[in-house]
Amino acid sequence: MSAIEALTKELSRLPGIGTKTALRLSYHLVKGTKEDVHRLAGALRRVADEVHPCPICGNYCDGEMCGICSDPARDGSVICVVEEAYEVGAVDRTGRFRGRFHVLGGHLSPLDGVGPERLNIAELEARVVAAAPKVEEVILATNASVEGEATAVYLENLLRRQGVRITRLARGIPVGSDLEYVDGTTIAEALAGRREM
Amino acid sequence: MSAIEALTKELSRLPGIGTKTALRLSYHLVKGTKEDVHRLAGALRRVADEVHPCPICGNYCDGEMCGICSDPARDGSVICVVEEAYEVGAVDRTGRFRGRFHVLGGHLSPLDGVGPERLNIAELEARVVAAAPKVEEVILATNASVEGEATAVYLENLLRRQGVRITRLARGIPVGSDLEYVDGTTIAEALAGRREM
């Protein structure tokens, strides 16, 4: 297999990248400078060799612990629970949350054989039980899907005994959207959760 | 910059890959096995270190010359001229062309400062002039764009003196398309090039 064929094969394994796109990317890389290609290869090796889950929250990190867990300015009394590591950034970039995170690594899905023991749930419980930092609120920010909701309900039952406040993200109309195009279930949730003006 | 941020930055330089896609790819790679990431990095390094233009036709290769130029079964009396290396595969995969190729490396574009000296045109002329293998036909398979046509006309004028047969790909209705959706210029070309049934 030629070098270009080998690269095309590897690139086409990536999600959302078919054979044609992979071929186009390969030729783009071949046409560019060697330095650019080496920098991309180096970035890949660095990710393979250095990145591992944060021992506290399960987010990916390349140091002893992740940037959020090691930041003393973050409020340790509130934990926002998300399914996947890339969702940490989605919440964090809003700038409206200064607490810590916990990454489950997926959602409960009995049909796929994913029970509580396959997720970072014991670690979450241990954080809530621990004396310091004292956790006062757990925000369940699992996805608004059937599995995400089921996971949230499971966690609520599990953590309620610890006397911690448990909340979840509001359901409602996405900002900027026309009511006409919002599905009925979302409008029903928005009605149920309506607030005084 | 964290390892994931660095990888995301490098991936988002690729054409057609925005920041969100790059982030998604980075997390996909982090979630996969180290071996997969190392294999992709290795394929990239191989491309950067080994791939270079074939000294005869200008196609990319990782050996002394490209697979087509080094194949004794290919007919050296016909040369198909394309603009870019990735177009060699498009013609070759049809299985209907058993001659050799020549890659120009672009098209003439005076406004962008691309004159004949910036393309592999002198090399093409040398191949046509050379005694062996004797070139009998040059197929101009430049793109059906204004620049591609202008490049073809330039090459025709240049090569005509060598007494070689010069052809170009037929213009016409793409196979499988409805006449209703084909543009007028293409229909006009198809009419002008109509053939006996």
Tab-separated table of C-alpha atoms in Angstrom:
chain	number	residue	atom	x	y	z
A	1	MET	CA	0.000	0.000	0.000
A	2	SER	CA	1.387	3.403	-0.942
A	3	ALA	CA	1.882	6.067	1.732
A	4	ILE	CA	-1.085	8.067	0.415
A	5	GLU	CA	-3.333	4.978	0.371
A	6	ALA	CA	-2.296	4.105	3.930
A	7	LEU	CA	-3.083	7.639	5.146
A	8	THR	CA	-6.410	7.674	3.291
A	9	LYS	CA	-7.347	4.373	4.926
A	10	GLU	CA	-6.535	5.692	8.406
A	11	LEU	CA	-8.375	8.987	7.840
A	12	SER	CA	-11.477	7.216	6.529
A	13	ARG	CA	-11.823	5.404	9.875
A	14	LEU	CA	-12.678	8.723	11.530
A	15	PRO	CA	-16.371	9.458	12.117
A	16	GLY	CA	-18.009	11.517	9.383
A	17	ILE	CA	-15.058	11.084	7.023
A	18	GLY	CA	-15.779	8.875	4.013
A	19	THR	CA	-13.308	7.575	1.444
A	20	LYS	CA	-13.667	10.611	-0.830
A	21	THR	CA	-13.118	13.118	1.977
A	22	ALA	CA	-10.184	11.053	3.266
A	23	LEU	CA	-8.614	11.086	-0.208
A	24	ARG	CA	-9.134	14.841	-0.508
A	25	LEU	CA	-7.540	15.388	2.934
A	26	SER	CA	-4.584	13.131	2.035
A	27	TYR	CA	-3.857	15.104	-1.120
A	28	HIS	CA	-4.256	18.360	0.760
A	29	LEU	CA	-1.678	17.181	3.296
A	30	VAL	CA	0.689	15.929	0.583
A	31	LYS	CA	0.425	19.263	-1.211
A	32	GLY	CA	1.191	21.227	1.967
A	33	THR	CA	4.491	21.523	3.817
A	34	LYS	CA	6.166	18.625	5.630
A	35	GLU	CA	6.192	20.738	8.776
A	36	ASP	CA	2.390	20.964	8.833
A	37	VAL	CA	2.044	17.193	8.488
A	38	HIS	CA	4.663	16.536	11.171
A	39	ARG	CA	2.930	18.969	13.518
A	40	LEU	CA	-0.377	17.128	13.084
A	41	ALA	CA	1.368	13.765	13.596
A	42	GLY	CA	3.068	15.142	16.718
A	43	ALA	CA	-0.235	16.425	18.119
A	44	LEU	CA	-1.724	12.952	17.592
A	45	ARG	CA	1.169	11.210	19.330
A	46	ARG	CA	0.943	13.640	22.215
A	47	VAL	CA	-2.762	12.850	22.648
A	48	ALA	CA	-2.093	9.092	22.491
A	49	ASP	CA	0.768	9.238	24.981
A	50	GLU	CA	-0.265	11.940	27.452
A	51	VAL	CA	-4.041	12.142	27.677
A	52	HIS	CA	-5.795	10.079	30.368
A	53	PRO	CA	-8.930	10.465	32.506
A	54	CYS	CA	-8.699	12.871	35.450
A	55	PRO	CA	-8.670	10.660	38.600
A	56	ILE	CA	-11.193	12.981	40.278
A	57	CYS	CA	-13.812	13.921	37.688
A	58	GLY	CA	-13.182	11.561	34.736
A	59	ASN	CA	-12.592	14.426	32.264
A	60	TYR	CA	-9.613	13.984	29.935
A	61	CYS	CA	-6.398	15.658	31.040
A	62	ASP	CA	-2.686	15.493	30.365
A	63	GLY	CA	-1.444	16.444	33.826
A	64	GLU	CA	-1.919	14.884	37.265
A	65	MET	CA	-5.509	16.104	37.320
A	66	CYS	CA	-7.620	18.213	34.949
A	67	GLY	CA	-7.475	21.999	34.780
A	68	ILE	CA	-10.841	22.411	36.487
A	69	CYS	CA	-10.187	19.992	39.383
A	70	SER	CA	-6.796	21.610	40.023
A	71	ASP	CA	-8.188	25.175	39.914
A	72	PRO	CA	-8.592	26.419	43.534
A	73	ALA	CA	-10.918	29.198	42.313
A	74	ARG	CA	-13.581	26.699	41.253
A	75	ASP	CA	-16.411	26.104	43.731
A	76	GLY	CA	-16.088	22.540	45.047
A	77	SER	CA	-19.550	22.601	46.621
A	78	VAL	CA	-21.366	22.276	43.289
A	79	ILE	CA	-20.808	19.386	40.848
A	80	CYS	CA	-22.220	19.421	37.330
A	81	VAL	CA	-22.624	15.852	36.036
A	82	VAL	CA	-22.322	15.310	32.272
A	83	GLU	CA	-22.300	12.170	30.150
A	84	GLU	CA	-19.232	12.784	27.984
A	85	ALA	CA	-15.972	14.708	28.407
A	86	TYR	CA	-16.663	17.016	25.451
A	87	GLU	CA	-19.811	18.254	27.201
A	88	VAL	CA	-17.687	19.794	29.975
A	89	GLY	CA	-16.552	22.454	27.500
A	90	ALA	CA	-20.114	23.133	26.329
A	91	VAL	CA	-21.180	24.000	29.887
A	92	ASP	CA	-17.917	25.682	30.855
A	93	ARG	CA	-17.811	28.033	27.854
A	94	THR	CA	-21.081	29.644	28.996
A	95	GLY	CA	-19.070	31.235	31.834
A	96	ARG	CA	-22.130	30.799	34.082
A	97	PHE	CA	-20.872	27.834	36.055
A	98	ARG	CA	-17.916	28.105	38.421
A	99	GLY	CA	-18.278	24.724	40.141
A	100	ARG	CA	-16.618	21.411	39.353
A	101	PHE	CA	-17.603	18.690	36.891
A	102	HIS	CA	-18.079	14.939	36.878
A	103	VAL	CA	-17.952	12.917	33.664
A	104	LEU	CA	-19.992	9.695	33.681
A	105	GLY	CA	-18.470	8.358	30.469
A	106	GLY	CA	-21.857	7.606	28.883
A	107	HIS	CA	-25.418	6.894	29.993
A	108	LEU	CA	-27.244	3.877	31.380
A	109	SER	CA	-28.336	1.631	28.530
A	110	PRO	CA	-29.376	-1.855	29.721
A	111	LEU	CA	-29.944	-3.069	26.154
A	112	ASP	CA	-26.298	-2.329	25.322
A	113	GLY	CA	-25.153	-3.881	28.599
A	114	VAL	CA	-24.222	-0.518	30.153
A	115	GLY	CA	-25.173	-0.692	33.826
A	116	PRO	CA	-24.113	1.660	36.667
A	117	GLU	CA	-20.843	-0.268	37.177
A	118	ARG	CA	-19.730	0.659	33.630
A	119	LEU	CA	-20.035	4.408	34.355
A	120	ASN	CA	-18.099	6.657	36.772
A	121	ILE	CA	-21.002	6.531	39.239
A	122	ALA	CA	-19.254	5.029	42.271
A	123	GLU	CA	-16.669	7.834	41.952
A	124	LEU	CA	-19.451	10.447	41.924
A	125	GLU	CA	-21.039	8.948	45.022
A	126	ALA	CA	-17.655	8.947	46.760
A	127	ARG	CA	-17.203	12.660	45.982
A	128	VAL	CA	-20.640	13.460	47.393
A	129	VAL	CA	-20.034	11.370	50.529
A	130	ALA	CA	-16.558	12.810	51.189
A	131	ALA	CA	-16.271	15.403	53.955
A	132	ALA	CA	-14.081	17.865	52.046
A	133	PRO	CA	-14.855	19.604	49.822
A	134	LYS	CA	-18.421	19.432	51.104
A	135	VAL	CA	-20.748	18.971	48.120
A	136	GLU	CA	-24.006	20.871	48.520
A	137	GLU	CA	-25.516	20.623	45.053
A	138	VAL	CA	-25.335	18.155	42.180
A	139	ILE	CA	-26.589	19.463	38.828
A	140	LEU	CA	-27.611	16.582	36.583
A	141	ALA	CA	-26.742	17.789	33.066
A	142	THR	CA	-27.250	14.485	31.259
A	143	ASN	CA	-28.724	14.714	27.765
A	144	ALA	CA	-32.437	15.392	27.253
A	145	SER	CA	-32.806	11.922	25.682
A	146	VAL	CA	-34.571	8.842	27.051
A	147	GLU	CA	-31.266	7.346	28.226
A	148	GLY	CA	-30.061	10.655	29.652
A	149	GLU	CA	-33.291	11.088	31.619
A	150	ALA	CA	-33.148	7.501	32.899
A	151	THR	CA	-29.564	8.059	34.029
A	152	ALA	CA	-30.593	11.270	35.810
A	153	VAL	CA	-33.442	9.482	37.622
A	154	TYR	CA	-31.057	6.701	38.698
A	155	LEU	CA	-28.540	9.231	40.035
A	156	GLU	CA	-31.268	11.175	41.825
A	157	ASN	CA	-32.409	8.025	43.687
A	158	LEU	CA	-28.817	7.161	44.522
A	159	LEU	CA	-27.742	10.587	45.793
A	160	ARG	CA	-30.942	11.672	47.526
A	161	ARG	CA	-29.964	9.666	50.657
A	162	GLN	CA	-26.850	11.809	51.040
A	163	GLY	CA	-28.938	14.871	51.803
A	164	VAL	CA	-27.475	16.810	48.878
A	165	ARG	CA	-29.489	19.235	46.736
A	166	ILE	CA	-30.127	17.682	43.300
A	167	THR	CA	-31.118	19.821	40.298
A	168	ARG	CA	-31.226	19.380	36.579
A	169	LEU	CA	-30.973	21.772	33.607
A	170	ALA	CA	-34.244	23.508	32.681
A	171	ARG	CA	-36.158	22.137	29.695
A	172	GLY	CA	-37.687	24.751	27.400
A	173	ILE	CA	-37.616	26.681	24.150
A	174	PRO	CA	-34.048	27.056	22.775
A	175	VAL	CA	-33.007	30.717	22.618
A	176	GLY	CA	-33.491	32.206	19.149
A	177	SER	CA	-35.929	29.582	17.882
A	178	ASP	CA	-39.395	30.093	16.389
A	179	LEU	CA	-42.208	28.501	18.372
A	180	GLU	CA	-43.576	27.165	15.081
A	181	TYR	CA	-40.585	24.847	14.668
A	182	VAL	CA	-40.267	23.642	18.262
A	183	ASP	CA	-41.614	20.142	18.903
A	184	GLY	CA	-44.682	19.620	21.104
A	185	THR	CA	-42.869	17.796	23.910
A	186	THR	CA	-40.461	20.705	24.338
A	187	ILE	CA	-43.332	23.234	24.392
A	188	ALA	CA	-45.137	21.076	26.987
A	189	GLU	CA	-41.984	21.081	29.167
A	190	ALA	CA	-41.619	24.845	28.693
A	191	LEU	CA	-45.241	25.369	29.772
A	192	ALA	CA	-44.787	23.174	32.852
A	193	GLY	CA	-41.608	25.058	33.759
A	194	ARG	CA	-42.971	28.573	33.014
A	195	ARG	CA	-41.699	31.422	35.193
A	196	GLU	CA	-43.039	34.755	36.454
A	197	MET	CA	-41.923	37.739	34.381
B	1	MET	CA	-2.238	24.426	25.438
B	2	SER	CA	-3.497	20.985	26.424
B	3	ALA	CA	-2.826	17.996	24.166
B	4	ILE	CA	-6.481	17.886	23.094
B	5	GLU	CA	-6.516	21.620	22.311
B	6	ALA	CA	-3.312	21.281	20.283
B	7	LEU	CA	-4.751	18.381	18.264
B	8	THR	CA	-8.032	20.238	17.717
B	9	LYS	CA	-6.119	23.262	16.437
B	10	GLU	CA	-4.132	21.149	13.967
B	11	LEU	CA	-7.218	19.255	12.756
B	12	SER	CA	-9.190	22.466	12.227
B	13	ARG	CA	-6.561	23.644	9.714
B	14	LEU	CA	-7.686	20.883	7.340
B	15	PRO	CA	-10.077	21.892	4.554
B	16	GLY	CA	-13.748	21.332	5.354
B	17	ILE	CA	-13.044	20.732	9.058
B	18	GLY	CA	-14.260	23.493	11.354
B	19	THR	CA	-13.583	23.910	15.064
B	20	LYS	CA	-16.603	21.826	16.119
B	21	THR	CA	-15.745	18.910	13.814
B	22	ALA	CA	-12.099	19.093	14.903
B	23	LEU	CA	-13.168	18.935	18.560
B	24	ARG	CA	-15.437	15.970	17.850
B	25	LEU	CA	-12.611	14.171	16.020
B	26	SER	CA	-10.168	14.888	18.858
B	27	TYR	CA	-12.500	13.381	21.442
B	28	HIS	CA	-13.172	10.426	19.175
B	29	LEU	CA	-9.427	9.797	18.928
B	30	VAL	CA	-8.914	10.231	22.679
B	31	LYS	CA	-11.716	7.773	23.371
B	32	GLY	CA	-10.257	5.177	20.984
B	33	THR	CA	-7.152	3.047	21.482
B	34	LYS	CA	-3.620	4.444	21.552
B	35	GLU	CA	-2.718	2.054	18.729
B	36	ASP	CA	-5.267	3.654	16.369
B	37	VAL	CA	-3.926	7.141	17.077
B	38	HIS	CA	-0.316	6.026	16.669
B	39	ARG	CA	-1.197	4.333	13.382
B	40	LEU	CA	-2.736	7.565	12.050
B	41	ALA	CA	0.285	9.558	13.259
B	42	GLY	CA	2.596	7.035	11.589
B	43	ALA	CA	0.687	7.247	8.290
B	44	LEU	CA	1.028	11.046	8.418
B	45	ARG	CA	4.769	10.896	9.081
B	46	ARG	CA	5.192	8.397	6.255
B	47	VAL	CA	3.411	10.769	3.854
B	48	ALA	CA	5.524	13.722	5.008
B	49	ASP	CA	8.802	11.810	4.747
B	50	GLU	CA	8.336	9.551	1.727
B	51	VAL	CA	5.915	11.119	-0.743
B	52	HIS	CA	7.361	13.279	-3.537
B	53	PRO	CA	6.441	14.076	-7.155
B	54	CYS	CA	7.231	11.389	-9.731
B	55	PRO	CA	10.185	12.754	-11.786
B	56	ILE	CA	8.477	11.683	-15.027
B	57	CYS	CA	4.789	12.540	-14.736
B	58	GLY	CA	4.507	14.772	-11.637
B	59	ASN	CA	2.056	12.443	-9.845
B	60	TYR	CA	2.787	11.789	-6.164
B	61	CYS	CA	4.725	8.639	-5.401
B	62	ASP	CA	6.827	7.139	-2.626
B	63	GLY	CA	9.232	5.137	-4.775
B	64	GLU	CA	11.729	6.119	-7.457
B	65	MET	CA	8.875	6.772	-9.867
B	66	CYS	CA	5.083	6.361	-9.648
B	67	GLY	CA	3.282	3.039	-10.092
B	68	ILE	CA	1.947	3.997	-13.511
B	69	CYS	CA	5.242	5.271	-14.952
B	70	SER	CA	7.056	2.161	-13.703
B	71	ASP	CA	4.406	-0.238	-15.080
B	72	PRO	CA	5.735	-1.739	-18.365
B	73	ALA	CA	2.185	-2.827	-19.290
B	74	ARG	CA	1.023	0.781	-19.626
B	75	ASP	CA	0.976	2.212	-23.129
B	76	GLY	CA	3.651	4.897	-23.362
B	77	SER	CA	2.346	6.230	-26.683
B	78	VAL	CA	-0.672	7.961	-25.095
B	79	ILE	CA	-0.404	10.607	-22.369
B	80	CYS	CA	-3.454	11.854	-20.469
B	81	VAL	CA	-2.798	15.350	-19.082
B	82	VAL	CA	-4.616	16.300	-15.856
B	83	GLU	CA	-4.404	19.370	-13.646
B	84	GLU	CA	-4.012	17.735	-10.217
B	85	ALA	CA	-2.565	14.451	-8.934
B	86	TYR	CA	-5.884	13.311	-7.423
B	87	GLU	CA	-7.436	13.440	-10.909
B	88	VAL	CA	-5.124	10.622	-12.072
B	89	GLY	CA	-7.143	8.210	-9.924
B	90	ALA	CA	-10.468	9.514	-11.270
B	91	VAL	CA	-9.434	8.672	-14.830
B	92	ASP	CA	-7.543	5.500	-13.929
B	93	ARG	CA	-10.392	3.947	-11.931
B	94	THR	CA	-12.578	3.909	-15.061
B	95	GLY	CA	-10.325	1.104	-16.348
B	96	ARG	CA	-10.732	2.524	-19.882
B	97	PHE	CA	-7.336	4.166	-20.146
B	98	ARG	CA	-4.152	2.115	-20.245
B	99	GLY	CA	-1.744	4.904	-21.245
B	100	ARG	CA	0.422	7.124	-19.053
B	101	PHE	CA	-0.402	10.364	-17.240
B	102	HIS	CA	1.059	13.820	-16.852
B	103	VAL	CA	0.164	16.050	-13.905
B	104	LEU	CA	0.381	19.802	-14.572
B	105	GLY	CA	0.053	20.786	-10.919
B	106	GLY	CA	-2.714	23.315	-11.595
B	107	HIS	CA	-3.991	25.420	-14.477
B	108	LEU	CA	-2.900	28.659	-16.124
B	109	SER	CA	-4.254	31.623	-14.183
B	110	PRO	CA	-2.578	34.910	-15.105
B	111	LEU	CA	-4.516	36.852	-12.457
B	112	ASP	CA	-3.020	34.608	-9.755
B	113	GLY	CA	0.418	34.858	-11.344
B	114	VAL	CA	0.373	31.243	-12.580
B	115	GLY	CA	2.051	31.215	-15.993
B	116	PRO	CA	3.332	28.191	-17.977
B	117	GLU	CA	6.655	28.204	-16.070
B	118	ARG	CA	4.793	27.483	-12.791
B	119	LEU	CA	3.262	24.265	-14.188
B	120	ASN	CA	4.902	20.999	-15.324
B	121	ILE	CA	4.571	22.061	-18.955
B	122	ALA	CA	8.244	22.005	-20.009
B	123	GLU	CA	8.391	18.403	-18.696
B	124	LEU	CA	5.339	17.498	-20.799
B	125	GLU	CA	6.899	19.007	-23.912
B	126	ALA	CA	10.125	17.090	-23.241
B	127	ARG	CA	8.180	13.812	-23.006
B	128	VAL	CA	6.437	14.521	-26.312
B	129	VAL	CA	9.702	15.498	-28.016
B	130	ALA	CA	11.658	12.482	-26.697
B	131	ALA	CA	12.281	9.643	-29.129
B	132	ALA	CA	11.363	6.813	-26.744
B	133	PRO	CA	8.708	6.044	-25.800
B	134	LYS	CA	7.260	7.646	-28.932
B	135	VAL	CA	4.194	9.682	-27.925
B	136	GLU	CA	1.436	9.522	-30.538
B	137	GLU	CA	-1.494	11.072	-28.680
B	138	VAL	CA	-1.933	13.593	-25.908
B	139	ILE	CA	-5.376	13.629	-24.277
B	140	LEU	CA	-6.013	16.996	-22.625
B	141	ALA	CA	-8.152	16.142	-19.574
B	142	THR	CA	-8.000	19.531	-17.886
B	143	ASN	CA	-11.158	20.642	-16.089
B	144	ALA	CA	-14.173	21.919	-18.023
B	145	SER	CA	-13.722	25.359	-16.428
B	146	VAL	CA	-12.574	28.614	-18.003
B	147	GLU	CA	-9.032	28.131	-16.666
B	148	GLY	CA	-8.972	24.456	-17.648
B	149	GLU	CA	-10.064	25.290	-21.204
B	150	ALA	CA	-7.503	28.094	-21.471
B	151	THR	CA	-4.783	25.709	-20.296
B	152	ALA	CA	-5.890	23.122	-22.880
B	153	VAL	CA	-5.776	25.720	-25.688
B	154	TYR	CA	-2.286	26.801	-24.596
B	155	LEU	CA	-1.058	23.183	-24.586
B	156	GLU	CA	-2.652	22.510	-27.956
B	157	ASN	CA	-0.779	25.432	-29.530
B	158	LEU	CA	2.441	24.339	-27.873
B	159	LEU	CA	2.264	20.645	-28.819
B	160	ARG	CA	0.751	20.932	-32.288
B	161	ARG	CA	4.197	21.669	-33.791
B	162	GLN	CA	5.431	18.268	-32.564
B	163	GLY	CA	3.103	16.482	-34.977
B	164	VAL	CA	1.351	14.644	-32.159
B	165	ARG	CA	-2.384	13.867	-32.144
B	166	ILE	CA	-4.120	16.091	-29.581
B	167	THR	CA	-7.567	15.220	-28.205
B	168	ARG	CA	-9.676	16.317	-25.284
B	169	LEU	CA	-12.429	14.633	-23.239
B	170	ALA	CA	-15.895	14.850	-24.799
B	171	ARG	CA	-18.285	17.466	-23.400
B	172	GLY	CA	-21.880	16.334	-22.993
B	173	ILE	CA	-24.699	15.201	-20.762
B	174	PRO	CA	-23.435	13.418	-17.611
B	175	VAL	CA	-24.606	9.782	-17.502
B	176	GLY	CA	-27.729	9.346	-15.373
B	177	SER	CA	-28.792	12.984	-15.375
B	178	ASP	CA	-32.162	14.453	-16.412
B	179	LEU	CA	-31.997	16.838	-19.362
B	180	GLU	CA	-34.249	19.199	-17.408
B	181	TYR	CA	-31.484	19.839	-14.860
B	182	VAL	CA	-28.528	20.109	-17.252
B	183	ASP	CA	-27.331	23.660	-17.933
B	184	GLY	CA	-27.707	25.200	-21.404
B	185	THR	CA	-24.003	25.419	-22.173
B	186	THR	CA	-23.585	21.685	-21.573
B	187	ILE	CA	-26.594	20.892	-23.787
B	188	ALA	CA	-25.135	23.153	-26.500
B	189	GLU	CA	-21.806	21.264	-26.278
B	190	ALA	CA	-23.658	17.939	-26.370
B	191	LEU	CA	-25.552	19.035	-29.494
B	192	ALA	CA	-22.364	20.184	-31.213
B	193	GLY	CA	-20.687	16.871	-30.331
B	194	ARG	CA	-23.643	14.626	-31.223
B	195	ARG	CA	-22.828	11.210	-32.642
B	196	GLU	CA	-24.488	8.742	-35.041
B	197	MET	CA	-26.393	5.985	-33.265
